[in-house]
PDB file of C-alpha atoms in Angstrom:
ATOM      1  CA  MET C 800      90.024  78.672 108.301  1.00  0.00           C
ATOM      2  CA  ASP C 801      89.620  75.129 109.600  1.00  0.00           C
ATOM      3  CA  ILE C 802      90.971  73.950 112.953  1.00  0.00           C
ATOM      4  CA  SER C 803      93.975  72.145 111.481  1.00  0.00           C
ATOM      5  CA  LEU C 804      95.083  75.301 109.637  1.00  0.00           C
ATOM      6  CA  VAL C 805      94.659  77.429 112.761  1.00  0.00           C
ATOM      7  CA  ALA C 806      96.718  74.931 114.783  1.00  0.00           C
ATOM      8  CA  ALA C 807      99.488  74.890 112.169  1.00  0.00           C
ATOM      9  CA  LEU C 808      99.643  78.686 112.087  1.00  0.00           C
ATOM     10  CA  LEU C 809      99.714  78.867 115.894  1.00  0.00           C
ATOM     11  CA  VAL C 810     102.711  76.526 116.010  1.00  0.00           C
ATOM     12  CA  LEU C 811     104.394  78.464 113.219  1.00  0.00           C
ATOM     13  CA  GLY C 812     103.760  81.769 114.971  1.00  0.00           C
ATOM     14  CA  ALA C 813     105.162  80.438 118.246  1.00  0.00           C
ATOM     15  CA  ALA C 814     108.360  79.270 116.510  1.00  0.00           C
ATOM     16  CA  VAL C 815     108.732  82.547 114.628  1.00  0.00           C
ATOM     17  CA  GLY C 816     108.250  84.635 117.772  1.00  0.00           C
ATOM     18  CA  TYR C 817     110.809  82.634 119.721  1.00  0.00           C
ATOM     19  CA  ALA C 818     113.341  82.894 116.887  1.00  0.00           C
ATOM     20  CA  ALA C 819     112.747  86.639 116.667  1.00  0.00           C
ATOM     21  CA  GLY C 820     113.552  87.153 120.327  1.00  0.00           C
ATOM     22  CA  LEU C 821     116.441  84.695 120.440  1.00  0.00           C
ATOM     23  CA  LEU C 822     118.318  85.678 117.301  1.00  0.00           C
ATOM     24  CA  GLY C 823     117.211  89.269 116.721  1.00  0.00           C
ATOM     25  CA  ILE C 824     115.446  88.402 113.460  1.00  0.00           C
ATOM     26  CA  GLY C 825     111.920  89.166 112.403  1.00  0.00           C
ATOM     27  CA  GLY C 826     111.135  85.543 111.653  1.00  0.00           C
ATOM     28  CA  GLY C 827     110.348  86.169 107.997  1.00  0.00           C
ATOM     29  CA  MET C 828     112.887  83.644 106.747  1.00  0.00           C
ATOM     30  CA  LEU C 829     110.932  80.947 108.576  1.00  0.00           C
ATOM     31  CA  LEU C 830     107.496  82.344 107.990  1.00  0.00           C
ATOM     32  CA  VAL C 831     107.611  83.072 104.245  1.00  0.00           C
ATOM     33  CA  PRO C 832     108.419  79.509 103.091  1.00  0.00           C
ATOM     34  CA  PHE C 833     105.900  77.929 105.462  1.00  0.00           C
ATOM     35  CA  MET C 834     103.247  80.472 104.518  1.00  0.00           C
ATOM     36  CA  THR C 835     103.991  79.679 100.884  1.00  0.00           C
ATOM     37  CA  MET C 836     103.374  75.992 101.634  1.00  0.00           C
ATOM     38  CA  VAL C 837     100.109  76.772 103.436  1.00  0.00           C
ATOM     39  CA  LEU C 838      98.755  79.045 100.710  1.00  0.00           C
ATOM     40  CA  THR C 839      99.773  76.562  98.020  1.00  0.00           C
ATOM     41  CA  ALA C 840      97.930  73.772  99.844  1.00  0.00           C
ATOM     42  CA  ARG C 841      94.848  76.011 100.075  1.00  0.00           C
ATOM     43  CA  ASN C 842      94.944  76.530  96.289  1.00  0.00           C
ATOM     44  CA  PHE C 843      95.463  80.284  96.456  1.00  0.00           C
ATOM     45  CA  PRO C 844      96.136  81.989  93.104  1.00  0.00           C
ATOM     46  CA  GLN C 845      99.623  80.875  92.083  1.00  0.00           C
ATOM     47  CA  GLU C 846     100.628  84.333  90.872  1.00  0.00           C
ATOM     48  CA  HIS C 847      99.936  85.884  94.297  1.00  0.00           C
ATOM     49  CA  ILE C 848     101.166  83.213  96.739  1.00  0.00           C
ATOM     50  CA  VAL C 849     104.750  84.438  97.296  1.00  0.00           C
ATOM     51  CA  HIS C 850     103.693  88.099  97.360  1.00  0.00           C
ATOM     52  CA  MET C 851     101.062  87.318 100.019  1.00  0.00           C
ATOM     53  CA  ALA C 852     103.444  85.175 102.078  1.00  0.00           C
ATOM     54  CA  ILE C 853     106.054  87.955 102.138  1.00  0.00           C
ATOM     55  CA  ALA C 854     103.499  90.682 102.892  1.00  0.00           C
ATOM     56  CA  THR C 855     101.835  88.702 105.687  1.00  0.00           C
ATOM     57  CA  SER C 856     105.227  87.837 107.171  1.00  0.00           C
ATOM     58  CA  LEU C 857     106.252  91.483 107.210  1.00  0.00           C
ATOM     59  CA  ALA C 858     103.002  92.496 108.906  1.00  0.00           C
ATOM     60  CA  THR C 859     103.494  89.991 111.724  1.00  0.00           C
ATOM     61  CA  ILE C 860     106.889  91.537 112.508  1.00  0.00           C
ATOM     62  CA  MET C 861     105.117  94.660 113.802  1.00  0.00           C
ATOM     63  CA  PHE C 862     103.712  92.614 116.671  1.00  0.00           C
ATOM     64  CA  THR C 863     106.720  90.347 117.161  1.00  0.00           C
ATOM     65  CA  SER C 864     109.042  93.343 117.309  1.00  0.00           C
ATOM     66  CA  ILE C 865     107.017  95.138 119.987  1.00  0.00           C
ATOM     67  CA  SER C 866     106.925  92.054 122.181  1.00  0.00           C
ATOM     68  CA  SER C 867     110.595  91.222 121.678  1.00  0.00           C
ATOM     69  CA  VAL C 868     111.926  94.747 122.133  1.00  0.00           C
ATOM     70  CA  ARG C 869     110.109  95.195 125.450  1.00  0.00           C
ATOM     71  CA  ALA C 870     112.066  92.259 126.849  1.00  0.00           C
ATOM     72  CA  HIS C 871     115.372  93.583 125.475  1.00  0.00           C
ATOM     73  CA  HIS C 872     114.615  97.127 126.665  1.00  0.00           C
ATOM     74  CA  ALA C 873     113.975  95.860 130.193  1.00  0.00           C
ATOM     75  CA  ARG C 874     117.612  94.735 130.223  1.00  0.00           C
ATOM     76  CA  GLY C 875     118.832  98.082 128.895  1.00  0.00           C
ATOM     77  CA  ALA C 876     120.190  96.469 125.747  1.00  0.00           C
ATOM     78  CA  VAL C 877     118.476  98.583 123.062  1.00  0.00           C
ATOM     79  CA  LEU C 878     120.579 101.469 121.716  1.00  0.00           C
ATOM     80  CA  TRP C 879     117.797 103.946 121.030  1.00  0.00           C
ATOM     81  CA  ASN C 880     120.185 106.572 119.635  1.00  0.00           C
ATOM     82  CA  VAL C 881     121.145 104.072 116.918  1.00  0.00           C
ATOM     83  CA  VAL C 882     117.474 103.297 116.256  1.00  0.00           C
ATOM     84  CA  LYS C 883     116.743 107.004 115.787  1.00  0.00           C
ATOM     85  CA  LEU C 884     119.559 107.395 113.252  1.00  0.00           C
ATOM     86  CA  LEU C 885     118.685 104.297 111.205  1.00  0.00           C
ATOM     87  CA  ALA C 886     114.892 104.569 111.328  1.00  0.00           C
ATOM     88  CA  PRO C 887     114.366 107.362 108.738  1.00  0.00           C
ATOM     89  CA  GLY C 888     116.270 105.504 106.030  1.00  0.00           C
ATOM     90  CA  ILE C 889     114.607 102.255 107.052  1.00  0.00           C
ATOM     91  CA  LEU C 890     111.121 103.741 106.706  1.00  0.00           C
ATOM     92  CA  ILE C 891     111.844 104.912 103.155  1.00  0.00           C
ATOM     93  CA  GLY C 892     113.635 101.729 102.132  1.00  0.00           C
ATOM     94  CA  SER C 893     110.918  99.497 103.575  1.00  0.00           C
ATOM     95  CA  TRP C 894     108.323 101.295 101.483  1.00  0.00           C
ATOM     96  CA  ILE C 895     110.416 100.886  98.322  1.00  0.00           C
ATOM     97  CA  GLY C 896     111.159  97.178  98.898  1.00  0.00           C
ATOM     98  CA  PRO C 897     107.546  95.952  98.496  1.00  0.00           C
ATOM     99  CA  TRP C 898     107.120  98.239  95.490  1.00  0.00           C
ATOM    100  CA  ILE C 899     110.065  96.474  93.841  1.00  0.00           C
ATOM    101  CA  GLY C 900     108.508  93.139  94.800  1.00  0.00           C
ATOM    102  CA  SER C 901     105.176  94.118  93.255  1.00  0.00           C
ATOM    103  CA  GLN C 902     106.947  94.588  89.909  1.00  0.00           C
ATOM    104  CA  LEU C 903     108.335  91.029  89.967  1.00  0.00           C
ATOM    105  CA  ASN C 904     106.411  87.885  89.108  1.00  0.00           C
ATOM    106  CA  SER C 905     106.030  85.180  91.726  1.00  0.00           C
ATOM    107  CA  SER C 906     108.838  82.998  90.342  1.00  0.00           C
ATOM    108  CA  VAL C 907     111.431  85.782  90.362  1.00  0.00           C
ATOM    109  CA  LEU C 908     110.370  86.843  93.860  1.00  0.00           C
ATOM    110  CA  ALA C 909     110.662  83.259  95.132  1.00  0.00           C
ATOM    111  CA  LEU C 910     114.131  82.989  93.580  1.00  0.00           C
ATOM    112  CA  SER C 911     115.199  86.286  95.199  1.00  0.00           C
ATOM    113  CA  PHE C 912     113.982  85.046  98.563  1.00  0.00           C
ATOM    114  CA  ALA C 913     115.802  81.710  98.148  1.00  0.00           C
ATOM    115  CA  VAL C 914     119.099  83.476  97.402  1.00  0.00           C
ATOM    116  CA  PHE C 915     118.684  85.802 100.381  1.00  0.00           C
ATOM    117  CA  VAL C 916     117.880  82.937 102.765  1.00  0.00           C
ATOM    118  CA  ALA C 917     120.773  80.797 101.513  1.00  0.00           C
ATOM    119  CA  PHE C 918     123.151  83.730 102.032  1.00  0.00           C
ATOM    120  CA  SER C 919     121.767  84.330 105.529  1.00  0.00           C
ATOM    121  CA  ALA C 920     122.041  80.637 106.420  1.00  0.00           C
ATOM    122  CA  THR C 921     125.674  80.596 105.292  1.00  0.00           C
ATOM    123  CA  GLN C 922     126.394  83.668 107.362  1.00  0.00           C
ATOM    124  CA  MET C 923     124.774  82.018 110.374  1.00  0.00           C
ATOM    125  CA  LEU C 924     126.510  78.663 109.857  1.00  0.00           C
ATOM    126  CA  ILE C 925     129.971  80.187 109.521  1.00  0.00           C
ATOM    127  CA  ASP C 926     129.167  82.504 112.429  1.00  0.00           C
ATOM    128  CA  LYS C 927     131.997  84.783 111.426  1.00  0.00           C
ATOM    129  CA  LYS C 928     131.576  88.203 112.960  1.00  0.00           C
ATOM    130  CA  PRO C 929     132.898  91.112 110.917  1.00  0.00           C
ATOM    131  CA  ALA C 930     135.929  92.685 112.503  1.00  0.00           C
ATOM    132  CA  ALA C 931     134.929  95.594 114.708  1.00  0.00           C
ATOM    133  CA  SER C 932     137.179  97.983 112.861  1.00  0.00           C
ATOM    134  CA  ARG C 933     135.305 101.270 112.928  1.00  0.00           C
ATOM    135  CA  ASP C 934     132.652 103.368 114.589  1.00  0.00           C
ATOM    136  CA  LEU C 935     129.100 103.924 113.429  1.00  0.00           C
ATOM    137  CA  PRO C 936     128.977 106.328 110.471  1.00  0.00           C
ATOM    138  CA  ASN C 937     127.760 109.926 110.626  1.00  0.00           C
ATOM    139  CA  PRO C 938     123.997 110.676 110.278  1.00  0.00           C
ATOM    140  CA  PRO C 939     123.981 110.702 106.440  1.00  0.00           C
ATOM    141  CA  GLY C 940     125.804 107.367 106.452  1.00  0.00           C
ATOM    142  CA  MET C 941     123.323 105.934 108.973  1.00  0.00           C
ATOM    143  CA  PHE C 942     120.458 107.144 106.775  1.00  0.00           C
ATOM    144  CA  ALA C 943     121.967 105.363 103.765  1.00  0.00           C
ATOM    145  CA  ALA C 944     122.589 102.197 105.763  1.00  0.00           C
ATOM    146  CA  GLY C 945     118.991 102.276 106.995  1.00  0.00           C
ATOM    147  CA  GLY C 946     117.780 102.636 103.416  1.00  0.00           C
ATOM    148  CA  VAL C 947     119.680  99.530 102.280  1.00  0.00           C
ATOM    149  CA  ILE C 948     118.440  97.525 105.264  1.00  0.00           C
ATOM    150  CA  GLY C 949     114.869  98.663 104.623  1.00  0.00           C
ATOM    151  CA  VAL C 950     114.841  97.863 100.892  1.00  0.00           C
ATOM    152  CA  LEU C 951     116.166  94.324 101.369  1.00  0.00           C
ATOM    153  CA  ALA C 952     113.936  93.608 104.371  1.00  0.00           C
ATOM    154  CA  GLY C 953     110.843  94.964 102.642  1.00  0.00           C
ATOM    155  CA  LEU C 954     111.575  92.980  99.493  1.00  0.00           C
ATOM    156  CA  VAL C 955     111.891  89.576 101.196  1.00  0.00           C
ATOM    157  CA  GLY C 956     109.572  90.081 104.184  1.00  0.00           C
ATOM    158  CA  ALA C 957     112.272  89.769 106.853  1.00  0.00           C
ATOM    159  CA  GLY C 958     113.050  91.921 109.861  1.00  0.00           C
ATOM    160  CA  GLY C 959     116.453  93.009 108.612  1.00  0.00           C
ATOM    161  CA  GLY C 960     118.439  91.436 111.441  1.00  0.00           C
ATOM    162  CA  PHE C 961     120.789  89.555 109.125  1.00  0.00           C
ATOM    163  CA  ILE C 962     121.884  92.888 107.704  1.00  0.00           C
ATOM    164  CA  SER C 963     121.649  95.213 110.679  1.00  0.00           C
ATOM    165  CA  VAL C 964     123.327  92.927 113.249  1.00  0.00           C
ATOM    166  CA  PRO C 965     126.534  92.374 111.205  1.00  0.00           C
ATOM    167  CA  PHE C 966     126.568  96.071 110.287  1.00  0.00           C
ATOM    168  CA  MET C 967     126.396  97.140 113.928  1.00  0.00           C
ATOM    169  CA  THR C 968     128.951  94.599 115.197  1.00  0.00           C
ATOM    170  CA  TRP C 969     131.315  95.732 112.414  1.00  0.00           C
ATOM    171  CA  CYS C 970     130.936  99.212 113.890  1.00  0.00           C
ATOM    172  CA  ASN C 971     131.986  98.126 117.387  1.00  0.00           C
ATOM    173  CA  VAL C 972     128.480  97.590 118.805  1.00  0.00           C
ATOM    174  CA  LYS C 973     128.414  94.653 121.260  1.00  0.00           C
ATOM    175  CA  ILE C 974     126.523  91.644 119.937  1.00  0.00           C
ATOM    176  CA  HIS C 975     123.768  91.672 122.581  1.00  0.00           C
ATOM    177  CA  ASN C 976     123.175  95.378 121.943  1.00  0.00           C
ATOM    178  CA  ALA C 977     123.145  94.742 118.181  1.00  0.00           C
ATOM    179  CA  VAL C 978     120.567  91.953 118.521  1.00  0.00           C
ATOM    180  CA  ALA C 979     118.369  94.061 120.812  1.00  0.00           C
ATOM    181  CA  THR C 980     118.634  97.135 118.598  1.00  0.00           C
ATOM    182  CA  SER C 981     117.849  95.034 115.536  1.00  0.00           C
ATOM    183  CA  ALA C 982     114.671  93.848 117.231  1.00  0.00           C
ATOM    184  CA  ALA C 983     113.664  97.486 117.746  1.00  0.00           C
ATOM    185  CA  LEU C 984     114.372  98.258 114.090  1.00  0.00           C
ATOM    186  CA  GLY C 985     111.935  95.520 113.103  1.00  0.00           C
ATOM    187  CA  PHE C 986     108.968  97.763 113.872  1.00  0.00           C
ATOM    188  CA  PRO C 987     109.689 100.615 111.409  1.00  0.00           C
ATOM    189  CA  ILE C 988     110.649  98.002 108.793  1.00  0.00           C
ATOM    190  CA  ALA C 989     107.360  96.178 109.277  1.00  0.00           C
ATOM    191  CA  LEU C 990     105.220  99.331 109.536  1.00  0.00           C
ATOM    192  CA  ALA C 991     106.410 100.903 106.286  1.00  0.00           C
ATOM    193  CA  GLY C 992     106.533  97.562 104.492  1.00  0.00           C
ATOM    194  CA  THR C 993     103.012  96.646 105.591  1.00  0.00           C
ATOM    195  CA  LEU C 994     101.553  99.956 104.436  1.00  0.00           C
ATOM    196  CA  SER C 995     103.413  99.581 101.143  1.00  0.00           C
ATOM    197  CA  ASN C 996     102.092  96.041 100.610  1.00  0.00           C
ATOM    198  CA  ILE C 997      98.557  97.209 101.312  1.00  0.00           C
ATOM    199  CA  TYR C 998      98.868 100.165  98.938  1.00  0.00           C
ATOM    200  CA  PHE C 999     100.453  98.298  96.032  1.00  0.00           C
ATOM    201  CA  GLY C1000      98.182  95.265  96.446  1.00  0.00           C
ATOM    202  CA  LEU C1001      94.801  96.996  96.748  1.00  0.00           C
ATOM    203  CA  ASN C1002      94.073  96.985  93.027  1.00  0.00           C
ATOM    204  CA  GLU C1003      95.520  93.552  92.266  1.00  0.00           C
ATOM    205  CA  PRO C1004      92.865  91.318  90.683  1.00  0.00           C
ATOM    206  CA  GLY C1005      92.209  87.803  91.931  1.00  0.00           C
ATOM    207  CA  LEU C1006      93.270  88.201  95.565  1.00  0.00           C
ATOM    208  CA  PRO C1007      91.307  85.858  97.878  1.00  0.00           C
ATOM    209  CA  SER C1008      88.714  86.842 100.446  1.00  0.00           C
ATOM    210  CA  GLY C1009      90.288  88.034 103.697  1.00  0.00           C
ATOM    211  CA  SER C1010      93.065  89.933 101.948  1.00  0.00           C
ATOM    212  CA  LEU C1011      93.996  93.541 102.572  1.00  0.00           C
ATOM    213  CA  GLY C1012      96.264  94.343  99.663  1.00  0.00           C
ATOM    214  CA  PHE C1013      98.774  91.493  99.628  1.00  0.00           C
ATOM    215  CA  ILE C1014      98.247  90.743 103.345  1.00  0.00           C
ATOM    216  CA  TYR C1015      96.176  87.684 104.301  1.00  0.00           C
ATOM    217  CA  LEU C1016      94.455  88.930 107.464  1.00  0.00           C
ATOM    218  CA  PRO C1017      93.315  85.587 109.020  1.00  0.00           C
ATOM    219  CA  ALA C1018      96.887  84.256 109.003  1.00  0.00           C
ATOM    220  CA  LEU C1019      98.202  87.582 110.309  1.00  0.00           C
ATOM    221  CA  LEU C1020      95.854  87.412 113.299  1.00  0.00           C
ATOM    222  CA  VAL C1021      96.645  83.829 114.295  1.00  0.00           C
ATOM    223  CA  ILE C1022     100.415  84.063 113.811  1.00  0.00           C
ATOM    224  CA  SER C1023     100.673  87.406 115.620  1.00  0.00           C
ATOM    225  CA  ILE C1024      98.873  86.106 118.708  1.00  0.00           C
ATOM    226  CA  ALA C1025     101.289  83.174 118.981  1.00  0.00           C
ATOM    227  CA  SER C1026     104.473  85.103 118.140  1.00  0.00           C
ATOM    228  CA  VAL C1027     103.795  87.894 120.644  1.00  0.00           C
ATOM    229  CA  THR C1028     103.544  85.254 123.359  1.00  0.00           C
ATOM    230  CA  THR C1029     106.855  83.536 122.619  1.00  0.00           C
ATOM    231  CA  ALA C1030     109.090  86.448 121.521  1.00  0.00           C
ATOM    232  CA  PRO C1031     109.879  87.522 125.130  1.00  0.00           C
ATOM    233  CA  LEU C1032     110.873  83.930 125.944  1.00  0.00           C
ATOM    234  CA  GLY C1033     113.375  83.984 123.100  1.00  0.00           C
ATOM    235  CA  ALA C1034     114.733  87.356 124.213  1.00  0.00           C
ATOM    236  CA  ARG C1035     115.247  86.090 127.753  1.00  0.00           C
ATOM    237  CA  THR C1036     117.035  83.002 126.445  1.00  0.00           C
ATOM    238  CA  ALA C1037     119.333  85.184 124.343  1.00  0.00           C
ATOM    239  CA  HIS C1038     120.636  86.813 127.524  1.00  0.00           C
ATOM    240  CA  LYS C1039     121.216  83.501 129.306  1.00  0.00           C
ATOM    241  CA  LEU C1040     122.597  81.023 126.775  1.00  0.00           C
ATOM    242  CA  PRO C1041     125.211  80.976 124.034  1.00  0.00           C
ATOM    243  CA  VAL C1042     123.221  80.579 120.845  1.00  0.00           C
ATOM    244  CA  LYS C1043     125.995  79.344 118.550  1.00  0.00           C
ATOM    245  CA  SER C1044     124.742  75.742 118.455  1.00  0.00           C
ATOM    246  CA  LEU C1045     121.153  76.867 117.969  1.00  0.00           C
ATOM    247  CA  LYS C1046     122.228  79.070 115.073  1.00  0.00           C
ATOM    248  CA  ARG C1047     123.806  76.088 113.332  1.00  0.00           C
ATOM    249  CA  VAL C1048     120.622  74.044 113.610  1.00  0.00           C
ATOM    250  CA  PHE C1049     118.609  77.030 112.414  1.00  0.00           C
ATOM    251  CA  ALA C1050     120.968  77.509 109.466  1.00  0.00           C
ATOM    252  CA  ILE C1051     120.388  73.931 108.299  1.00  0.00           C
ATOM    253  CA  LEU C1052     116.632  74.506 108.446  1.00  0.00           C
ATOM    254  CA  LEU C1053     117.058  77.701 106.436  1.00  0.00           C
ATOM    255  CA  TYR C1054     118.953  75.818 103.722  1.00  0.00           C
ATOM    256  CA  ALA C1055     116.022  73.414 103.434  1.00  0.00           C
ATOM    257  CA  LEU C1056     113.555  76.291 103.214  1.00  0.00           C
ATOM    258  CA  ALA C1057     115.719  78.067 100.638  1.00  0.00           C
ATOM    259  CA  GLY C1058     115.644  74.870  98.615  1.00  0.00           C
ATOM    260  CA  TYR C1059     111.859  74.802  98.771  1.00  0.00           C
ATOM    261  CA  MET C1060     111.590  78.418  97.613  1.00  0.00           C
ATOM    262  CA  LEU C1061     114.055  77.652  94.802  1.00  0.00           C
ATOM    263  CA  TYR C1062     111.766  74.792  93.762  1.00  0.00           C
ATOM    264  CA  LYS C1063     108.767  77.141  93.861  1.00  0.00           C
ATOM    265  CA  SER C1064     110.587  79.591  91.597  1.00  0.00           C
ATOM    266  CA  PHE C1065     110.716  76.943  88.854  1.00  0.00           C
ATOM    267  CA  ALA C1066     107.436  75.134  89.607  1.00  0.00           C
TER     268      ALA C1066
END
């Protein structure tokens, strides 16, 4: 990679890490579109670009999650009992998600990502919390919920926060605990999804040098170094500032990125 590409990925990784800590997301909704732009500019095989962007994004969440959750755990905000109940379903779902993605062509996958991001941006812009009308479900229900979170997160390369945070707040979990717990859930999502993307991508023809399955290792290294550095800063900010205004700005950016991925689906 040349210096300009390394610099761009460092900046991208820093932004993704900060967003992960601040908003309890894995950063995939930012990373996938920008990675798609980078790989397109580098003339990567068109049929693999979106798959590689999603897989690489998911792999970076392993590192971002560890860094972010340490900061949240230091404040006692992570509900580890909830993590333990959701994690088994998440591990299975996050393996299935990339398998589904591997069956789709690049255009359909880009369209799926665009729809997911547009929905998430709308949810963030409205900032309407679901009414806390019930408690967390029993263990089988938590397993099923984890499975749904894992499949969607694994399919689009996101950390699952836009599903898990509303789910937990609907079940009477305080928002700061939901954000912190979502950050902890990012690791099992990313671990299973990364292994799945490696497994299902190993025999794909035409992948560029530096790939491990669908994962582009040079980008993974650079982005992870930057995101691990800034994720704790975002987590600390989340405990100090109201993030409503920041969420609105972020939502507008997500709409733009969803538009780009929609364009890629028809390009």
